[in-house]
Short mmCIF file of C-alpha atoms in Angstrom, two decimals:
data_model
loop_
_atom_site.label_atom_id
_atom_site.label_comp_id
_atom_site.label_asym_id
_atom_site.label_seq_id
_atom_site.Cartn_x
_atom_site.Cartn_y
_atom_site.Cartn_z
CA MET A 13 -48.26 157.80 17.46
CA GLY A 14 -44.24 157.12 17.96
CA MET A 15 -43.14 153.87 19.32
CA CYS A 16 -43.04 153.15 23.05
CA ARG A 17 -39.55 152.33 24.19
CA GLY A 18 -38.82 149.41 26.00
CA LEU A 19 -41.88 147.42 24.28
CA PRO A 20 -39.93 145.57 21.48
CA GLY A 21 -42.19 144.41 18.57
CA ALA A 22 -45.06 146.94 19.82
CA GLU A 23 -45.41 148.07 15.82
CA GLU A 24 -46.58 144.59 14.92
CA SER A 25 -48.38 142.76 18.34
CA LEU A 26 -50.05 145.66 19.93
CA ARG A 27 -53.30 147.78 19.83
CA ALA A 28 -52.50 151.50 21.19
CA ARG A 29 -54.93 154.21 22.50
CA PRO A 30 -55.17 157.08 25.01
CA ALA A 31 -55.88 155.28 28.41
CA THR A 32 -58.92 157.31 28.68
CA ASP A 33 -60.31 155.87 25.69
CA LEU A 34 -59.60 152.19 27.07
CA ALA A 35 -60.86 152.73 30.54
CA GLU A 36 -64.81 152.33 29.57
CA ARG A 37 -63.41 148.66 28.00
CA SER A 38 -61.64 147.61 30.89
CA ARG A 39 -64.46 145.05 32.12
CA SER A 40 -65.16 144.02 28.36
CA ILE A 41 -61.62 142.52 28.03
CA GLU A 42 -61.03 141.01 30.95
CA HIS A 43 -61.87 137.53 29.85
CA LEU A 44 -60.11 137.68 26.58
CA PRO A 45 -56.25 136.78 26.09
CA TRP A 46 -55.29 140.56 26.16
CA THR A 47 -54.08 142.68 29.17
CA ARG A 48 -53.28 146.40 29.61
CA LEU A 49 -50.02 147.92 29.89
CA PHE A 50 -49.54 151.57 30.73
CA ALA A 51 -46.44 153.75 29.32
CA ARG A 52 -45.43 157.07 28.83
CA CYS A 53 -44.71 157.78 25.17
CA PRO A 54 -42.82 161.56 24.52
CA ASP A 55 -42.27 160.86 21.32
CA ASP A 56 -45.67 161.73 19.67
CA GLY A 57 -45.11 165.23 21.07
CA GLU A 58 -47.40 165.14 24.15
CA ASP A 59 -46.20 163.86 27.32
CA ARG A 60 -49.33 161.41 27.52
CA VAL A 61 -49.74 158.18 29.50
CA TRP A 62 -50.91 155.38 26.98
CA ALA A 63 -52.66 152.11 27.61
CA ILE A 64 -51.26 149.44 25.40
CA VAL A 65 -53.57 146.45 25.05
CA ILE A 66 -51.12 143.47 24.09
CA HIS A 67 -51.77 139.65 23.90
CA LYS A 68 -51.40 137.91 27.05
CA SER A 69 -49.12 135.60 25.39
CA LEU A 70 -46.53 137.78 24.24
CA LEU A 71 -45.70 138.83 27.72
CA LYS A 72 -43.78 135.51 27.93
CA ALA A 73 -40.04 135.96 27.06
CA VAL A 74 -39.84 132.50 25.49
CA TRP A 75 -42.45 129.72 24.96
CA GLU A 76 -41.29 126.05 25.48
CA ILE A 77 -42.72 123.35 23.47
CA ALA A 78 -42.19 119.30 23.61
CA VAL A 79 -41.95 117.12 20.70
CA VAL A 80 -42.39 113.42 21.45
CA GLY A 81 -40.52 111.41 18.62
CA ALA A 82 -37.74 112.34 16.28
CA GLY A 83 -39.03 110.59 13.18
CA ILE A 84 -39.90 112.31 10.04
CA GLY A 85 -43.39 113.51 11.95
CA GLY A 86 -41.53 115.03 15.15
CA SER A 87 -38.71 116.24 12.95
CA ALA A 88 -40.94 118.17 10.58
CA VAL A 89 -43.57 119.30 12.85
CA THR A 90 -40.35 120.83 14.94
CA HIS A 91 -39.20 122.42 11.78
CA PHE A 92 -42.90 123.93 10.85
CA LEU A 93 -43.32 125.17 14.59
CA GLN A 94 -40.18 127.00 14.73
CA GLN A 95 -41.15 128.74 11.18
CA HIS A 96 -44.25 129.72 12.29
CA PHE A 97 -43.45 130.80 15.87
CA GLY A 98 -39.83 132.40 15.23
CA PRO A 99 -37.02 132.24 17.81
CA ARG A 100 -38.99 133.04 20.77
CA VAL A 101 -40.01 129.07 21.06
CA GLN A 102 -37.41 126.91 22.48
CA ILE A 103 -38.32 123.23 21.25
CA ASP A 104 -37.23 120.02 22.97
CA VAL A 105 -37.60 117.00 21.06
CA PHE A 106 -38.03 113.79 23.03
CA GLU A 107 -36.58 110.40 21.32
CA LYS A 108 -36.11 106.98 23.08
CA GLY A 109 -34.37 105.59 19.91
CA THR A 110 -32.25 106.95 17.22
CA VAL A 111 -33.27 110.01 15.20
CA GLY A 112 -35.09 109.28 12.15
CA GLY A 113 -37.45 106.58 13.25
CA ARG A 114 -38.83 104.65 10.20
CA LEU A 115 -36.47 106.21 8.28
CA ALA A 116 -33.22 104.35 9.00
CA THR A 117 -30.42 102.81 7.27
CA ILE A 118 -28.22 99.32 8.01
CA SER A 119 -24.40 98.52 7.42
CA VAL A 120 -23.47 95.61 5.11
CA ASN A 121 -19.97 95.40 4.12
CA LYS A 122 -19.04 98.93 5.11
CA GLN A 123 -22.19 100.29 2.76
CA HIS A 124 -25.13 101.81 4.17
CA TYR A 125 -28.69 100.66 2.73
CA GLU A 126 -32.13 101.81 3.30
CA SER A 127 -33.88 99.73 5.87
CA GLY A 128 -37.07 101.83 6.48
CA ALA A 129 -38.60 103.93 3.62
CA ALA A 130 -36.60 103.59 0.84
CA SER A 131 -38.09 106.40 -1.76
CA PHE A 132 -40.36 109.26 -2.35
CA HIS A 133 -42.99 110.19 -5.09
CA SER A 134 -42.08 113.02 -7.45
CA LEU A 135 -45.60 114.73 -5.98
CA SER A 136 -43.73 114.66 -2.10
CA LEU A 137 -43.55 118.57 -2.21
CA HIS A 138 -42.80 118.65 1.52
CA MET A 139 -39.85 116.38 1.15
CA GLN A 140 -38.78 117.95 -1.82
CA GLU A 141 -38.68 121.10 -0.07
CA PHE A 142 -36.88 119.82 3.03
CA VAL A 143 -34.26 118.68 0.70
CA LYS A 144 -33.73 121.75 -1.15
CA HIS A 145 -33.71 123.32 2.24
CA LEU A 146 -31.12 121.19 3.67
CA GLY A 147 -28.87 121.32 0.63
CA LEU A 148 -29.21 117.64 0.38
CA LYS A 149 -29.06 115.82 -3.09
CA HIS A 150 -31.27 113.43 -4.84
CA ARG A 151 -29.55 110.02 -5.06
CA ARG A 152 -28.58 108.79 -8.43
CA GLU A 153 -31.00 106.52 -10.06
CA VAL A 154 -29.91 102.92 -11.08
CA VAL A 155 -32.51 101.56 -13.34
CA GLY A 156 -33.82 97.89 -12.73
CA ARG A 157 -36.81 96.04 -14.37
CA SER A 158 -39.41 94.60 -12.14
CA ALA A 159 -42.06 91.92 -12.10
CA ILE A 160 -45.10 90.34 -10.27
CA PHE A 161 -44.51 86.90 -8.78
CA GLY A 162 -47.67 84.70 -8.19
CA GLY A 163 -45.95 81.93 -6.38
CA GLU A 164 -45.43 79.73 -9.23
CA ASN A 165 -44.66 82.02 -12.16
CA PHE A 166 -44.51 85.59 -13.25
CA VAL A 167 -47.99 86.99 -13.68
CA LEU A 168 -46.46 90.23 -14.82
CA GLU A 169 -42.65 90.96 -16.34
CA GLU A 170 -41.44 94.60 -17.39
CA THR A 171 -39.22 94.82 -20.29
CA ASP A 172 -37.04 97.48 -21.21
CA TRP A 173 -39.54 98.93 -23.88
CA TYR A 174 -42.59 101.23 -22.30
CA LEU A 175 -44.77 100.59 -25.29
CA LEU A 176 -44.33 96.74 -25.18
CA ASP A 177 -45.07 96.76 -21.54
CA LEU A 178 -48.39 98.94 -21.84
CA PHE A 179 -49.52 96.52 -24.91
CA ARG A 180 -49.35 93.16 -22.38
CA LEU A 181 -51.26 95.19 -20.02
CA TRP A 182 -53.88 95.90 -22.23
CA TRP A 183 -53.51 91.98 -23.60
CA HIS A 184 -53.74 90.44 -20.08
CA TYR A 185 -56.21 93.19 -18.50
CA GLY A 186 -58.10 95.17 -21.31
CA ILE A 187 -58.38 99.07 -20.14
CA SER A 188 -58.45 98.38 -16.48
CA PHE A 189 -54.95 99.99 -15.90
CA LEU A 190 -56.37 103.11 -17.73
CA ARG A 191 -59.36 103.14 -15.38
CA LEU A 192 -57.14 102.66 -12.17
CA GLN A 193 -54.87 105.49 -13.37
CA MET A 194 -57.77 107.73 -13.78
CA TRP A 195 -59.32 106.77 -10.57
CA VAL A 196 -55.87 107.40 -8.78
CA GLU A 197 -55.33 110.81 -10.34
CA GLU A 198 -58.64 111.84 -9.47
CA VAL A 199 -57.95 111.41 -5.61
CA MET A 200 -54.52 112.87 -5.84
CA GLU A 201 -55.74 115.96 -7.65
CA LYS A 202 -58.05 116.57 -4.77
CA PHE A 203 -55.49 115.52 -2.25
CA MET A 204 -53.08 118.00 -3.52
CA ARG A 205 -55.12 120.83 -2.55
CA ILE A 206 -53.84 120.65 1.25
CA TYR A 207 -50.60 122.27 -0.15
CA LYS A 208 -52.71 125.13 -1.27
CA TYR A 209 -54.60 125.29 1.99
CA GLN A 210 -51.53 124.91 4.19
CA ALA A 211 -49.70 127.98 2.13
CA HIS A 212 -52.58 130.27 3.16
CA GLY A 213 -52.31 129.04 6.94
CA TYR A 214 -55.46 126.45 7.26
CA ALA A 215 -55.75 123.81 9.71
CA PHE A 216 -57.73 121.27 10.58
CA SER A 217 -58.36 119.87 14.40
CA GLY A 218 -59.11 116.45 13.20
CA MET A 219 -58.86 114.05 10.28
CA GLU A 220 -62.25 113.85 9.01
CA GLU A 221 -62.30 117.79 8.91
CA LEU A 222 -59.10 117.42 6.71
CA LEU A 223 -60.16 114.67 4.53
CA TYR A 224 -63.84 116.72 3.91
CA SER A 225 -62.24 119.71 2.98
CA LEU A 226 -60.22 118.18 0.32
CA GLY A 227 -62.77 115.58 -1.12
CA GLU A 228 -65.94 116.29 0.91
CA SER A 229 -68.17 113.00 1.54
CA SER A 230 -66.28 111.00 -0.77
CA PHE A 231 -62.85 111.06 0.71
CA ILE A 232 -65.02 110.14 4.18
CA ASN A 233 -66.53 107.15 2.50
CA MET A 234 -63.25 106.02 0.89
CA THR A 235 -61.78 105.36 4.55
CA GLN A 236 -64.57 102.93 5.29
CA ARG A 237 -64.97 101.28 1.88
CA SER A 238 -62.38 98.50 0.33
CA VAL A 239 -59.93 99.29 -2.67
CA ALA A 240 -61.55 96.43 -4.10
CA GLU A 241 -65.19 97.62 -3.92
CA SER A 242 -63.90 101.37 -5.09
CA LEU A 243 -62.06 99.78 -8.06
CA LEU A 244 -64.87 97.43 -9.12
CA GLN A 245 -67.24 99.81 -9.02
CA VAL A 246 -65.07 102.42 -11.75
CA GLY A 247 -64.83 99.26 -14.11
CA VAL A 248 -61.61 97.61 -13.16
CA THR A 249 -61.69 93.78 -13.38
CA GLN A 250 -61.18 91.38 -10.51
CA ARG A 251 -58.19 90.04 -12.12
CA PHE A 252 -56.31 92.88 -12.24
CA ILE A 253 -57.10 93.71 -8.62
CA ASP A 254 -55.62 90.23 -7.70
CA ASP A 255 -52.76 90.19 -9.84
CA ILE A 256 -51.35 93.75 -9.68
CA VAL A 257 -53.55 95.97 -7.02
CA SER A 258 -52.89 93.31 -4.66
CA ALA A 259 -48.98 93.07 -5.18
CA VAL A 260 -48.65 97.17 -4.99
CA LEU A 261 -50.65 96.94 -1.81
CA ARG A 262 -48.51 94.08 0.06
CA ALA A 263 -45.32 95.77 -0.87
CA SER A 264 -46.71 99.23 0.68
CA TYR A 265 -48.74 98.08 3.50
CA GLY A 266 -48.06 94.51 3.72
CA GLN A 267 -52.06 94.44 3.58
CA SER A 268 -54.45 93.19 0.82
CA ALA A 269 -57.05 94.95 -1.44
CA ALA A 270 -59.62 94.76 1.29
CA MET A 271 -57.98 97.71 2.88
CA PRO A 272 -59.35 100.98 2.76
CA ALA A 273 -59.73 102.96 -0.51
CA PHE A 274 -58.18 106.28 0.74
CA ALA A 275 -54.99 104.29 2.04
CA GLY A 276 -54.88 102.10 -0.95
CA ALA A 277 -55.11 105.20 -3.40
CA MET A 278 -52.20 106.80 -1.65
CA ALA A 279 -49.81 103.39 -2.03
CA LEU A 280 -51.11 102.97 -5.92
CA ALA A 281 -50.26 106.72 -6.53
CA GLY A 282 -46.75 106.00 -5.17
CA ALA A 283 -46.25 103.03 -7.51
CA GLN A 284 -46.61 105.04 -10.58
CA GLY A 285 -44.67 108.01 -11.78
CA THR A 286 -40.82 108.81 -10.53
CA LEU A 287 -39.39 107.89 -7.21
CA TRP A 288 -36.51 109.39 -5.71
CA SER A 289 -34.28 109.38 -2.47
CA VAL A 290 -31.72 111.02 -0.86
CA GLU A 291 -28.07 110.83 -1.38
CA GLY A 292 -26.28 109.58 1.94
CA GLY A 293 -29.39 107.98 3.35
CA ASN A 294 -33.26 109.40 3.63
CA LYS A 295 -32.82 110.02 7.32
CA LEU A 296 -30.67 113.01 6.88
CA VAL A 297 -33.75 114.89 6.40
CA CYS A 298 -34.60 114.15 9.77
CA SER A 299 -31.04 115.04 11.48
CA GLY A 300 -30.90 117.92 9.15
CA LEU A 301 -34.37 119.53 10.11
CA LEU A 302 -33.61 119.41 13.94
CA LYS A 303 -30.26 120.85 13.41
CA LEU A 304 -31.48 123.56 11.31
CA THR A 305 -34.30 124.49 13.97
CA LYS A 306 -31.47 124.32 16.88
CA ALA A 307 -33.91 122.25 18.88
CA SER A 308 -32.89 120.17 22.15
CA VAL A 309 -32.63 116.63 21.36
CA ILE A 310 -33.44 114.56 24.90
CA HIS A 311 -32.52 110.58 24.32
CA ALA A 312 -35.54 109.68 26.69
CA THR A 313 -38.40 108.24 27.06
CA VAL A 314 -41.95 109.95 28.04
CA ILE A 315 -43.85 108.43 30.61
CA SER A 316 -46.80 110.85 31.42
CA VAL A 317 -48.23 114.37 30.06
CA THR A 318 -50.43 115.84 32.97
CA LEU A 319 -52.32 119.02 32.65
CA GLN A 320 -51.06 121.56 35.34
CA GLN A 321 -52.84 124.38 34.56
CA THR A 322 -56.48 125.00 33.62
CA GLU A 323 -57.08 128.73 33.70
CA GLY A 324 -56.10 130.77 30.66
CA LYS A 325 -53.48 129.06 28.67
CA PRO A 326 -52.94 125.19 29.75
CA LEU A 327 -49.43 124.31 31.22
CA TYR A 328 -48.31 120.39 30.60
CA LEU A 329 -46.04 118.49 32.60
CA VAL A 330 -44.04 116.24 30.85
CA LYS A 331 -42.50 113.58 32.84
CA TYR A 332 -39.60 111.11 31.34
CA GLU A 333 -37.07 108.35 31.85
CA SER A 334 -33.42 108.61 30.70
CA GLU A 335 -30.02 106.86 31.57
CA VAL A 336 -29.82 108.93 34.46
CA GLY A 337 -33.20 108.70 35.72
CA ILE A 338 -36.61 110.34 36.13
CA GLY A 339 -37.18 113.96 35.08
CA SER A 340 -39.60 116.19 34.32
CA ASP A 341 -40.69 119.96 32.62
CA PHE A 342 -43.16 122.04 31.94
CA TYR A 343 -44.31 122.84 28.49
CA ASP A 344 -46.87 125.30 26.87
CA ILE A 345 -47.40 123.13 24.03
CA VAL A 346 -46.65 119.31 23.73
CA VAL A 347 -46.89 117.54 20.21
CA ILE A 348 -47.06 113.56 20.17
CA ALA A 349 -45.51 112.36 16.88
CA THR A 350 -45.21 108.82 17.69
CA PRO A 351 -48.00 106.27 17.44
CA LEU A 352 -50.26 106.21 20.86
CA HIS A 353 -51.77 102.49 19.72
CA LEU A 354 -52.62 100.39 22.75
CA ASP A 355 -49.54 97.76 22.30
CA ASN A 356 -46.85 100.22 22.05
CA SER A 357 -47.53 103.56 23.77
CA THR A 358 -45.73 104.24 26.85
CA ILE A 359 -47.52 107.55 27.60
CA THR A 360 -50.08 108.21 30.03
CA PHE A 361 -52.29 111.23 29.95
CA GLU A 362 -53.18 112.30 33.55
CA GLY A 363 -55.25 115.30 34.78
CA PHE A 364 -57.57 115.78 31.76
CA ASN A 365 -61.50 115.91 31.97
CA PRO A 366 -62.57 114.10 29.82
CA PRO A 367 -59.82 111.76 29.64
CA ILE A 368 -57.47 111.39 26.52
CA ASP A 369 -59.01 109.07 23.88
CA VAL A 370 -55.85 106.91 22.89
CA ILE A 371 -56.27 105.18 19.62
CA GLN A 372 -56.85 101.34 20.72
CA ASP A 373 -55.62 99.49 17.49
CA SER A 374 -52.73 97.97 16.42
CA TYR A 375 -50.25 98.65 13.78
CA GLN A 376 -48.92 96.18 10.85
CA PRO A 377 -45.46 94.81 11.82
CA THR A 378 -43.05 94.66 8.91
CA VAL A 379 -39.67 92.91 9.17
CA ILE A 380 -37.22 94.03 6.52
CA SER A 381 -34.38 91.62 5.88
CA LEU A 382 -30.74 92.88 4.26
CA VAL A 383 -29.39 89.53 2.95
CA HIS A 384 -25.85 89.58 1.50
CA GLY A 385 -26.10 86.63 -0.96
CA TYR A 386 -26.77 84.96 -3.94
CA LEU A 387 -30.21 84.82 -5.24
CA ASN A 388 -31.80 81.33 -5.83
CA SER A 389 -33.10 82.45 -9.30
CA SER A 390 -34.38 78.71 -9.99
CA TYR A 391 -37.18 79.32 -7.22
CA PHE A 392 -38.48 82.15 -9.68
CA GLY A 393 -38.32 79.90 -12.75
CA PHE A 394 -34.76 80.76 -13.84
CA PRO A 395 -32.39 77.72 -13.48
CA ASP A 396 -29.53 79.85 -15.06
CA PRO A 397 -28.77 82.77 -12.57
CA LYS A 398 -27.31 84.81 -15.63
CA LEU A 399 -30.65 85.17 -17.14
CA PHE A 400 -32.52 86.70 -14.38
CA PRO A 401 -33.48 90.00 -15.57
CA PHE A 402 -35.31 91.61 -12.47
CA ALA A 403 -34.03 93.83 -9.40
CA ASN A 404 -37.68 94.00 -7.97
CA ILE A 405 -39.94 91.66 -7.15
CA LEU A 406 -43.55 92.19 -5.96
CA THR A 407 -45.69 89.20 -5.02
CA THR A 408 -49.59 88.46 -4.97
CA ASP A 409 -51.29 86.58 -2.21
CA PHE A 410 -49.14 83.75 -2.83
CA PRO A 411 -46.31 83.20 -1.32
CA THR A 412 -47.21 84.33 2.05
CA PHE A 413 -43.74 84.28 3.76
CA PHE A 414 -42.64 87.31 1.81
CA CYS A 415 -44.25 90.55 0.26
CA ALA A 416 -41.51 91.95 -1.66
CA LEU A 417 -37.66 91.51 -2.61
CA ASP A 418 -35.37 93.96 -4.04
CA ASN A 419 -32.04 94.20 -5.27
CA ILE A 420 -30.98 97.48 -3.66
CA CYS A 421 -28.04 100.17 -3.95
CA PRO A 422 -26.22 101.66 -1.03
CA VAL A 423 -27.14 105.27 0.18
CA ASN A 424 -23.98 106.64 -1.39
CA ILE A 425 -24.01 105.80 -5.10
CA SER A 426 -20.52 106.57 -6.70
CA ALA A 427 -20.45 107.88 -10.57
CA ASN A 428 -18.96 104.40 -11.74
CA PHE A 429 -21.19 102.47 -9.71
CA ARG A 430 -23.17 99.48 -11.67
CA ARG A 431 -25.68 97.08 -10.14
CA LYS A 432 -24.27 93.71 -9.33
CA GLN A 433 -24.92 90.68 -12.30
CA PRO A 434 -27.62 88.42 -11.34
CA GLN A 435 -25.28 85.70 -11.09
CA ASP A 436 -23.23 87.51 -8.29
CA ALA A 437 -23.61 88.38 -4.65
CA ALA A 438 -25.73 91.40 -4.11
CA VAL A 439 -27.37 92.66 -1.05
CA TRP A 440 -31.23 91.98 -1.51
CA ARG A 441 -33.91 93.74 0.74
CA VAL A 442 -36.53 90.96 1.77
CA GLN A 443 -39.71 92.48 3.03
CA SER A 444 -41.99 90.16 4.90
CA PRO A 445 -44.55 90.02 7.82
CA LYS A 446 -42.42 88.16 10.22
CA PRO A 447 -38.61 87.08 10.56
CA LEU A 448 -37.60 84.76 7.98
CA LEU A 449 -37.13 81.25 8.90
CA ARG A 450 -33.75 79.54 7.77
CA SER A 451 -35.66 77.55 5.54
CA GLN A 452 -37.14 80.45 3.70
CA LEU A 453 -33.89 81.94 3.22
CA LYS A 454 -32.50 78.83 1.72
CA THR A 455 -35.63 79.03 -0.47
CA LEU A 456 -34.99 82.63 -1.87
CA PHE A 457 -31.12 82.22 -1.56
CA ARG A 458 -28.54 79.75 -2.93
CA SER A 459 -26.49 80.69 -0.23
CA TYR A 460 -25.46 84.18 1.90
CA TYR A 461 -23.05 85.65 3.67
CA SER A 462 -25.00 87.70 6.17
CA VAL A 463 -28.62 88.76 7.12
CA GLN A 464 -29.50 91.75 9.34
CA THR A 465 -33.31 92.71 10.17
CA ALA A 466 -35.07 95.59 11.16
CA GLU A 467 -38.55 94.96 12.55
CA TRP A 468 -41.07 97.97 12.40
CA GLN A 469 -44.59 98.67 13.70
CA ALA A 470 -44.79 100.32 9.83
CA HIS A 471 -48.25 101.16 9.24
CA PRO A 472 -51.87 101.19 10.89
CA VAL A 473 -54.12 98.37 10.40
CA HIS A 474 -56.02 100.24 7.86
CA GLY A 475 -59.92 99.56 8.31
CA SER A 476 -59.73 98.61 11.63
CA ARG A 477 -61.35 101.94 13.20
CA THR A 478 -64.80 102.69 12.80
CA THR A 479 -64.12 106.53 13.77
CA LEU A 480 -61.36 108.78 12.55
CA PRO A 481 -59.00 110.33 15.23
CA LYS A 482 -58.31 113.97 16.24
CA PHE A 483 -54.76 115.90 16.09
CA ALA A 484 -55.90 118.37 18.91
CA LEU A 485 -56.31 116.18 22.00
CA HIS A 486 -56.59 119.15 24.36
CA ASP A 487 -56.08 122.92 23.71
CA GLN A 488 -52.53 122.53 23.40
CA LEU A 489 -52.08 118.93 23.17
CA PHE A 490 -51.70 117.28 19.62
CA HIS A 491 -51.20 114.11 17.86
CA VAL A 492 -49.20 114.14 14.48
CA ASN A 493 -49.70 110.57 13.76
CA ALA A 494 -53.47 110.78 13.32
CA LEU A 495 -53.38 111.04 9.89
CA GLU A 496 -51.82 107.83 9.43
CA TRP A 497 -55.12 106.17 10.08
CA ALA A 498 -56.19 107.68 6.53
CA ALA A 499 -52.98 106.83 4.88
CA SER A 500 -49.51 106.42 5.82
CA SER A 501 -46.24 107.54 4.15
CA VAL A 502 -43.39 109.82 4.77
CA GLU A 503 -45.05 112.62 2.82
CA VAL A 504 -48.29 112.02 4.63
CA MET A 505 -46.33 112.40 7.93
CA ALA A 506 -44.98 115.70 6.94
CA VAL A 507 -48.57 116.88 5.68
CA ALA A 508 -49.76 115.97 9.23
CA ALA A 509 -47.00 117.80 10.57
CA LYS A 510 -47.46 121.25 9.16
CA ASN A 511 -51.23 121.03 10.08
CA VAL A 512 -50.39 120.41 13.58
CA ALA A 513 -47.77 123.31 13.49
CA LEU A 514 -50.61 125.57 11.79
CA LEU A 515 -53.24 124.21 14.33
CA ALA A 516 -50.76 125.08 17.25
CA TYR A 517 -50.15 128.28 15.77
CA ASN A 518 -53.72 129.28 15.20
CA ARG A 519 -54.86 128.09 18.30
CA TRP A 520 -52.20 129.96 20.45
CA TYR A 521 -53.21 133.36 18.72
CA GLN A 522 -56.88 132.58 18.46
CA ASP A 523 -57.08 132.78 14.86
CA LEU A 524 -59.92 130.62 14.64
CA ASP A 525 -60.98 131.65 11.27
CA LYS A 526 -57.86 129.63 10.05
CA ILE A 527 -59.36 126.31 11.79
CA ASP A 528 -61.70 123.88 10.49
CA GLN A 529 -63.08 126.10 7.64
CA LYS A 530 -65.50 125.00 5.21
CA ASP A 531 -65.46 125.81 1.18
CA LEU A 532 -61.89 126.44 1.52
CA MET A 533 -61.44 126.34 -2.22
CA HIS A 534 -63.66 129.30 -2.61
CA LYS A 535 -61.97 131.16 0.15
CA VAL A 536 -58.49 130.38 -1.45
CA LYS A 537 -59.63 131.78 -4.74
CA THR A 538 -60.93 134.87 -3.17
CA GLU A 539 -57.97 135.33 -1.07
CA LEU A 540 -55.76 135.19 -4.38
#
């Protein structure tokens, strides 16, 4: 049959049969998301009227999507939605603060420094793809030695010789570090399956379904069992957990080895391997993705999401407040890409039956202080500052007032840039659970020129939930940040964003075979 004029995309989107053939089926398709159009198609050699069955959603010229939040979750889901739905979507992104969210910088002495997520792991495949797609560059690495401080002395010091570092680990902790590495690698090998599933278009409606598809019941159990319990079970010593594992978890999440094993494994994986960051600032990924998708960024606070249409595909009314007042718009799809915990969310959900179940838990506050000054090396056991060799300091449970201390480099590094000598004034990034008191600053620094702070609701308090949240809050209402309750990192948010975009797409086109499927490894191998 020749193509019917006036019906663009018909060759991909419709099923055509003679009208007489479809007349018998008229009743059987009334309840389905399909409708019938009639068109005259002279191109087939016969001047006949054909009935064309077309998906009802295709009759709308433009579908409108609202994304709440312009951090990495919101920016990534905007990119993925536009990638899957194509040019027929108009995406509005609501952001009450600045684009980038927890990817942000602070200016010190006319130089910009990372105040949010500072680096990414080499296995952060979505982030790697974003950087490549946007034409961004990896920032040049400036090598610095690390150590773990136990309150009175360093419990572990990195040297310039890798084999010597391995020997020291073995001497102090036996083969615990090998057992830890094997445990983390086993978890990561299973987690990396998500990229293959997403490449084949599979999505999950909830966190439990996603985790089960990757690691079956073992991954579900890891959200309830602690890091310490899991590591002791595989033969890691308590001393190694107290000295090494706890320090990494404090630096990553501000939490202890009592946190759930799955989130802990993600953090420990990030402490191994190669790390990288974006030249010019990690937040360029967020602004770049929004610019690439031509999304409209609306600087406003979303107040409520109301269900307006219950027959057929739903319609959502998003009400928001900006500097010019109160506004509202209707959307076909709404994606929440910001935390919905009780003590921070301003969004209410109205008209839903049953009501939307909002996560009623809290996030872990983290304060980042950028201090331009002279480090008090005597506090760390080095009276002569010229002899202080470390650029990165992690801490065990003591001291309690700070978690990590780093001599950081600006987001733009020239070819001749060199890290400051330990006796010189430098910019130090101090991570702490609360704002530093003046007495605490004097403990860490001999003197300083300036202190600038950023306070984040950085991560969920992992382990505080007994149930695993859903990505799908309603038919076409989704929550990206649900996956944060399993593990929280920039790459995890990108994985969640891809999942939500696929979930919205598959639901829109009723492709239910791509949602919450079991035994995906077998299905993917079969498709290959």
